[in-house]
PDB file of C-alpha atoms and ligand atoms in Angstrom:
ATOM      1  CA  MET K  30      20.777 -90.189  -8.269  1.00 90.00           C
ATOM      2  CA  LEU K  31      23.653 -88.499  -9.891  1.00 93.00           C
ATOM      3  CA  ASN K  32      23.878 -84.579 -10.109  1.00 94.00           C
ATOM      4  CA  ASP K  33      24.888 -82.968 -13.594  1.00 93.00           C
ATOM      5  CA  GLU K  34      26.808 -80.123 -11.785  1.00 96.00           C
ATOM      6  CA  CYS K  35      28.919 -82.232  -9.413  1.00 98.00           C
ATOM      7  CA  ILE K  36      32.438 -83.006 -10.174  1.00 98.00           C
ATOM      8  CA  PHE K  37      32.429 -86.471  -8.576  1.00 98.00           C
ATOM      9  CA  CYS K  38      29.109 -87.360 -10.298  1.00 98.00           C
ATOM     10  CA  LYS K  39      30.927 -86.594 -13.664  1.00 98.00           C
ATOM     11  CA  ILE K  40      33.745 -88.735 -12.627  1.00 98.00           C
ATOM     12  CA  VAL K  41      31.614 -91.592 -11.801  1.00 97.00           C
ATOM     13  CA  LYS K  42      29.897 -91.018 -15.056  1.00 97.00           C
ATOM     14  CA  GLY K  43      33.385 -91.073 -16.799  1.00 96.00           C
ATOM     15  CA  GLU K  44      32.835 -87.617 -18.060  1.00 97.00           C
ATOM     16  CA  ILE K  45      36.124 -86.499 -16.257  1.00 97.00           C
ATOM     17  CA  PRO K  46      38.852 -88.975 -16.424  1.00 97.00           C
ATOM     18  CA  SER K  47      40.246 -90.539 -13.302  1.00 98.00           C
ATOM     19  CA  ASN K  48      42.825 -93.166 -12.078  1.00 98.00           C
ATOM     20  CA  LYS K  49      40.276 -95.648 -10.992  1.00 98.00           C
ATOM     21  CA  ILE K  50      41.547 -98.691  -8.777  1.00 98.00           C
ATOM     22  CA  TYR K  51      37.990-100.216  -8.116  1.00 98.00           C
ATOM     23  CA  GLU K  52      34.529-100.560  -8.986  1.00 98.00           C
ATOM     24  CA  ASP K  53      31.398-102.394  -8.146  1.00 98.00           C
ATOM     25  CA  ASP K  54      27.435-101.438  -8.515  1.00 98.00           C
ATOM     26  CA  ASP K  55      27.434 -98.832  -5.839  1.00 98.00           C
ATOM     27  CA  PHE K  56      31.021 -97.498  -5.705  1.00 98.00           C
ATOM     28  CA  MET K  57      34.184 -96.239  -7.576  1.00 98.00           C
ATOM     29  CA  VAL K  58      37.433 -95.675  -6.070  1.00 98.00           C
ATOM     30  CA  MET K  59      40.062 -93.513  -7.733  1.00 98.00           C
ATOM     31  CA  LEU K  60      43.469 -92.168  -6.686  1.00 98.00           C
ATOM     32  CA  ASP K  61      43.443 -88.462  -5.250  1.00 98.00           C
ATOM     33  CA  ILE K  62      44.375 -85.767  -7.766  1.00 98.00           C
ATOM     34  CA  ALA K  63      46.306 -83.958  -5.092  1.00 98.00           C
ATOM     35  CA  PRO K  64      47.427 -87.004  -2.619  1.00 98.00           C
ATOM     36  CA  ALA K  65      48.173 -86.265   0.948  1.00 97.00           C
ATOM     37  CA  SER K  66      50.741 -89.397   0.397  1.00 98.00           C
ATOM     38  CA  LYS K  67      51.420 -91.638  -2.238  1.00 97.00           C
ATOM     39  CA  GLY K  68      48.461 -93.796  -3.018  1.00 98.00           C
ATOM     40  CA  HIS K  69      45.894 -91.532  -1.469  1.00 98.00           C
ATOM     41  CA  ALA K  70      42.487 -92.926  -2.819  1.00 98.00           C
ATOM     42  CA  VAL K  71      38.840 -91.873  -2.713  1.00 98.00           C
ATOM     43  CA  ILE K  72      35.907 -94.000  -2.417  1.00 98.00           C
ATOM     44  CA  LEU K  73      32.703 -92.280  -4.150  1.00 98.00           C
ATOM     45  CA  PRO K  74      29.231 -93.577  -3.931  1.00 98.00           C
ATOM     46  CA  LYS K  75      27.360 -93.842  -7.340  1.00 98.00           C
ATOM     47  CA  TYR K  76      24.855 -91.464  -5.572  1.00 98.00           C
ATOM     48  CA  HIS K  77      24.846 -87.855  -5.144  1.00 98.00           C
ATOM     49  CA  ALA K  78      24.316 -87.003  -1.430  1.00 98.00           C
ATOM     50  CA  GLU K  79      26.381 -84.031   0.144  1.00 98.00           C
ATOM     51  CA  ASN K  80      27.445 -85.876   3.232  1.00 98.00           C
ATOM     52  CA  ILE K  81      27.032 -88.595   5.800  1.00 98.00           C
ATOM     53  CA  PHE K  82      23.790 -87.172   6.877  1.00 98.00           C
ATOM     54  CA  THR K  83      22.121 -87.597   3.574  1.00 98.00           C
ATOM     55  CA  LEU K  84      23.789 -90.535   2.102  1.00 98.00           C
ATOM     56  CA  PRO K  85      21.275 -93.445   2.093  1.00 98.00           C
ATOM     57  CA  ASP K  86      21.797 -96.373   4.623  1.00 98.00           C
ATOM     58  CA  GLU K  87      22.396 -98.889   1.848  1.00 98.00           C
ATOM     59  CA  TYR K  88      25.794 -97.020   0.911  1.00 98.00           C
ATOM     60  CA  LEU K  89      26.768 -96.250   4.273  1.00 98.00           C
ATOM     61  CA  GLU K  90      26.422 -99.911   5.342  1.00 98.00           C
ATOM     62  CA  LYS K  91      28.525-100.960   2.380  1.00 98.00           C
ATOM     63  CA  VAL K  92      31.345 -98.235   2.518  1.00 98.00           C
ATOM     64  CA  LEU K  93      33.707 -99.634   5.131  1.00 98.00           C
ATOM     65  CA  LYS K  94      34.068-103.086   3.434  1.00 98.00           C
ATOM     66  CA  VAL K  95      35.161-100.991   0.128  1.00 98.00           C
ATOM     67  CA  ALA K  96      37.419 -99.173   2.129  1.00 98.00           C
ATOM     68  CA  ARG K  97      38.969-102.516   3.749  1.00 98.00           C
ATOM     69  CA  LYS K  98      39.190-104.228   0.336  1.00 98.00           C
ATOM     70  CA  CYS K  99      40.890-101.323  -0.935  1.00 98.00           C
ATOM     71  CA  SER K 100      43.178-100.497   1.711  1.00 98.00           C
ATOM     72  CA  ALA K 101      44.648-103.938   2.098  1.00 98.00           C
ATOM     73  CA  ALA K 102      45.437-103.850  -1.673  1.00 98.00           C
ATOM     74  CA  MET K 103      47.206-100.767  -1.240  1.00 97.00           C
ATOM     75  CA  MET K 104      49.144-101.804   1.928  1.00 97.00           C
ATOM     76  CA  GLU K 105      50.377-104.678  -0.384  1.00 98.00           C
ATOM     77  CA  VAL K 106      51.230-102.625  -3.174  1.00 98.00           C
ATOM     78  CA  LEU K 107      52.712 -99.548  -1.500  1.00 98.00           C
ATOM     79  CA  LYS K 108      54.236-101.422   1.516  1.00 98.00           C
ATOM     80  CA  CYS K 109      53.011 -98.561   3.618  1.00 98.00           C
ATOM     81  CA  ASP K 110      52.890 -98.970   7.404  1.00 98.00           C
ATOM     82  CA  GLY K 111      49.466 -97.776   8.029  1.00 97.00           C
ATOM     83  CA  VAL K 112      46.460 -96.251   6.431  1.00 98.00           C
ATOM     84  CA  ASN K 113      44.041 -93.308   7.678  1.00 98.00           C
ATOM     85  CA  VAL K 114      40.466 -93.790   6.601  1.00 98.00           C
ATOM     86  CA  LEU K 115      38.618 -90.760   7.169  1.00 97.00           C
ATOM     87  CA  GLN K 116      35.770 -88.617   6.008  1.00 98.00           C
ATOM     88  CA  ASN K 117      35.124 -84.942   6.196  1.00 98.00           C
ATOM     89  CA  ASN K 118      31.605 -83.457   6.449  1.00 98.00           C
ATOM     90  CA  GLY K 119      31.099 -79.647   6.145  1.00 98.00           C
ATOM     91  CA  GLU K 120      33.402 -76.968   5.359  1.00 98.00           C
ATOM     92  CA  ALA K 121      34.592 -76.501   8.877  1.00 97.00           C
ATOM     93  CA  ALA K 122      35.782 -80.211   8.793  1.00 97.00           C
ATOM     94  CA  GLY K 123      37.761 -79.831   5.638  1.00 95.00           C
ATOM     95  CA  GLN K 124      35.215 -80.785   3.235  1.00 98.00           C
ATOM     96  CA  THR K 125      35.942 -79.063  -0.161  1.00 98.00           C
ATOM     97  CA  VAL K 126      33.916 -81.475  -2.620  1.00 98.00           C
ATOM     98  CA  PHE K 127      30.173 -81.860  -1.615  1.00 98.00           C
ATOM     99  CA  HIS K 128      29.376 -85.383  -2.897  1.00 98.00           C
ATOM    100  CA  TYR K 129      30.156 -87.831   0.231  1.00 98.00           C
ATOM    101  CA  HIS K 130      33.482 -89.514  -0.165  1.00 98.00           C
ATOM    102  CA  MET K 131      36.057 -91.285   2.056  1.00 98.00           C
ATOM    103  CA  HIS K 132      39.832 -90.912   2.160  1.00 98.00           C
ATOM    104  CA  LEU K 133      42.102 -93.786   2.132  1.00 98.00           C
ATOM    105  CA  ILE K 134      45.590 -92.154   3.071  1.00 98.00           C
ATOM    106  CA  PRO K 135      48.543 -94.650   2.985  1.00 98.00           C
ATOM    107  CA  ARG K 136      50.936 -93.552   5.828  1.00 98.00           C
ATOM    108  CA  PHE K 137      54.576 -94.414   6.118  1.00 98.00           C
ATOM    109  CA  ASN K 138      56.755 -94.330   9.496  1.00 97.00           C
ATOM    110  CA  GLY K 139      58.024 -90.920   9.784  1.00 96.00           C
ATOM    111  CA  ASP K 140      55.833 -89.201   6.886  1.00 96.00           C
ATOM    112  CA  ASN K 141      54.998 -85.565   7.309  1.00 92.00           C
ATOM    113  CA  VAL K 142      51.151 -86.174   6.469  1.00 96.00           C
ATOM    114  CA  GLY K 143      49.266 -83.730   9.106  1.00 91.00           C
ATOM    115  CA  ILE K 144      46.470 -85.623  10.335  1.00 90.00           C
ATOM    116  CA  CYS K 145      46.527 -84.814  13.827  1.00 88.00           C
ATOM    117  CA  TRP K 146      45.185 -82.602  16.867  1.00 91.00           C
ATOM    118  CA  LYS K 147      46.247 -81.188  20.009  1.00 94.00           C
ATOM    119  CA  PRO K 148      44.674 -82.928  22.997  1.00 95.00           C
ATOM    120  CA  GLY K 149      42.470 -80.826  24.862  1.00 97.00           C
ATOM    121  CA  THR K 150      40.770 -80.908  28.062  1.00 97.00           C
ATOM    122  CA  ALA K 151      37.610 -82.929  29.178  1.00 97.00           C
ATOM    123  CA  ASP K 152      35.863 -80.415  31.031  1.00 97.00           C
ATOM    124  CA  GLY K 153      31.967 -80.517  31.171  1.00 97.00           C
ATOM    125  CA  ASN K 154      32.097 -84.088  29.392  1.00 97.00           C
ATOM    126  CA  ASP K 155      29.863 -85.661  31.785  1.00 97.00           C
ATOM    127  CA  GLU K 156      26.924 -82.906  30.721  1.00 97.00           C
ATOM    128  CA  LEU K 157      27.605 -83.181  27.414  1.00 97.00           C
ATOM    129  CA  ALA K 158      27.797 -86.823  27.051  1.00 96.00           C
ATOM    130  CA  ALA K 159      24.273 -86.925  28.945  1.00 97.00           C
ATOM    131  CA  LYS K 160      23.093 -84.302  26.431  1.00 97.00           C
ATOM    132  CA  ILE K 161      23.894 -86.213  23.342  1.00 97.00           C
ATOM    133  CA  ARG K 162      22.927 -89.520  24.893  1.00 97.00           C
ATOM    134  CA  GLU K 163      19.336 -88.113  24.984  1.00 97.00           C
ATOM    135  CA  ALA K 164      19.701 -86.522  21.375  1.00 97.00           C
ATOM    136  CA  ILE K 165      20.576 -89.769  19.502  1.00 97.00           C
ATOM    137  CA  LYS K 166      17.268 -91.258  18.177  1.00 87.00           C
TER     138      LYS K 166
HETATM  139  P1  LIG C  18      37.364 -83.264   0.905  1.00 84.30           P
HETATM  140  O1  LIG C  18      38.474 -82.139   1.077  1.00 84.30           O
HETATM  141  O2  LIG C  18      37.328 -84.202   1.779  1.00 84.30           O
HETATM  142  O3  LIG C  18      36.265 -82.825   0.161  1.00 84.30           O
HETATM  143  O4  LIG C  18      38.310 -84.056  -0.298  1.00 84.30           O
HETATM  144  C1  LIG C  18      38.273 -83.911  -1.661  1.00 84.30           C
HETATM  145  C2  LIG C  18      39.163 -84.589  -2.452  1.00 84.30           C
HETATM  146  O5  LIG C  18      38.881 -84.708  -3.769  1.00 84.30           O
HETATM  147  C3  LIG C  18      40.734 -83.821  -2.263  1.00 84.30           C
HETATM  148  O6  LIG C  18      41.580 -84.553  -1.590  1.00 84.30           O
HETATM  149  C4  LIG C  18      40.850 -83.570  -3.720  1.00 84.30           C
HETATM  150  O7  LIG C  18      42.344 -83.597  -3.721  1.00 84.30           O
HETATM  151  C5  LIG C  18      40.223 -84.787  -4.369  1.00 84.30           C
HETATM  152  N1  LIG C  18      39.828 -84.164  -5.702  1.00 84.30           N
HETATM  153  C6  LIG C  18      39.196 -83.191  -6.244  1.00 84.30           C
HETATM  154  N2  LIG C  18      38.948 -83.292  -7.390  1.00 84.30           N
HETATM  155  C7  LIG C  18      39.435 -84.577  -8.006  1.00 84.30           C
HETATM  156  C8  LIG C  18      39.640 -85.055  -9.138  1.00 84.30           C
HETATM  157  N3  LIG C  18      39.088 -84.362 -10.418  1.00 84.30           N
HETATM  158  N4  LIG C  18      40.268 -86.309  -9.290  1.00 84.30           N
HETATM  159  C9  LIG C  18      40.572 -86.827  -8.130  1.00 84.30           C
HETATM  160  N5  LIG C  18      40.613 -86.235  -7.101  1.00 84.30           N
HETATM  161  C10 LIG C  18      39.941 -84.948  -6.716  1.00 84.30           C
HETATM  162 ZN1  LIG C  19      27.851 -85.952  -7.048  1.00 84.30          ZN
END
């Protein structure tokens, strides 16, 4: 269930200190050590799975409720104007710790937190949508 080599598993077990803000039977939530903005938090399942593809359904089904509960408290305490709820899978997507986690990033009007992309073109989307539809099981 937990992995001796994994830094987030060690945090879950209390072997590495953290600024915990929430805990239940399945998750713990801590403040990020290198926050993108004040109050940036990370939700960790108490189960070692590398990413969204291997995390068991029982955790996936619950994680957004934890995100909402914690974000609501963060909005109240930080008086932030919004919050990004996001999650990276794979190095190409920016994942650096390979234990599934979900980021809660408080946002303040006019802040310079760089979560953005340049809008591209939708060329080929008709065919692509059809292919993905077929691949979904
Ligand atoms: P990601 O890039 O999506 O894999 O996110 C990993 C996050 O974990 C980064 O935002 C790191 O700053 C954060 N992080 C890594 N080690 C720790 C730690 N010991 N305590 C708190 N946050 C950490
Ligand atoms: Zn782990």
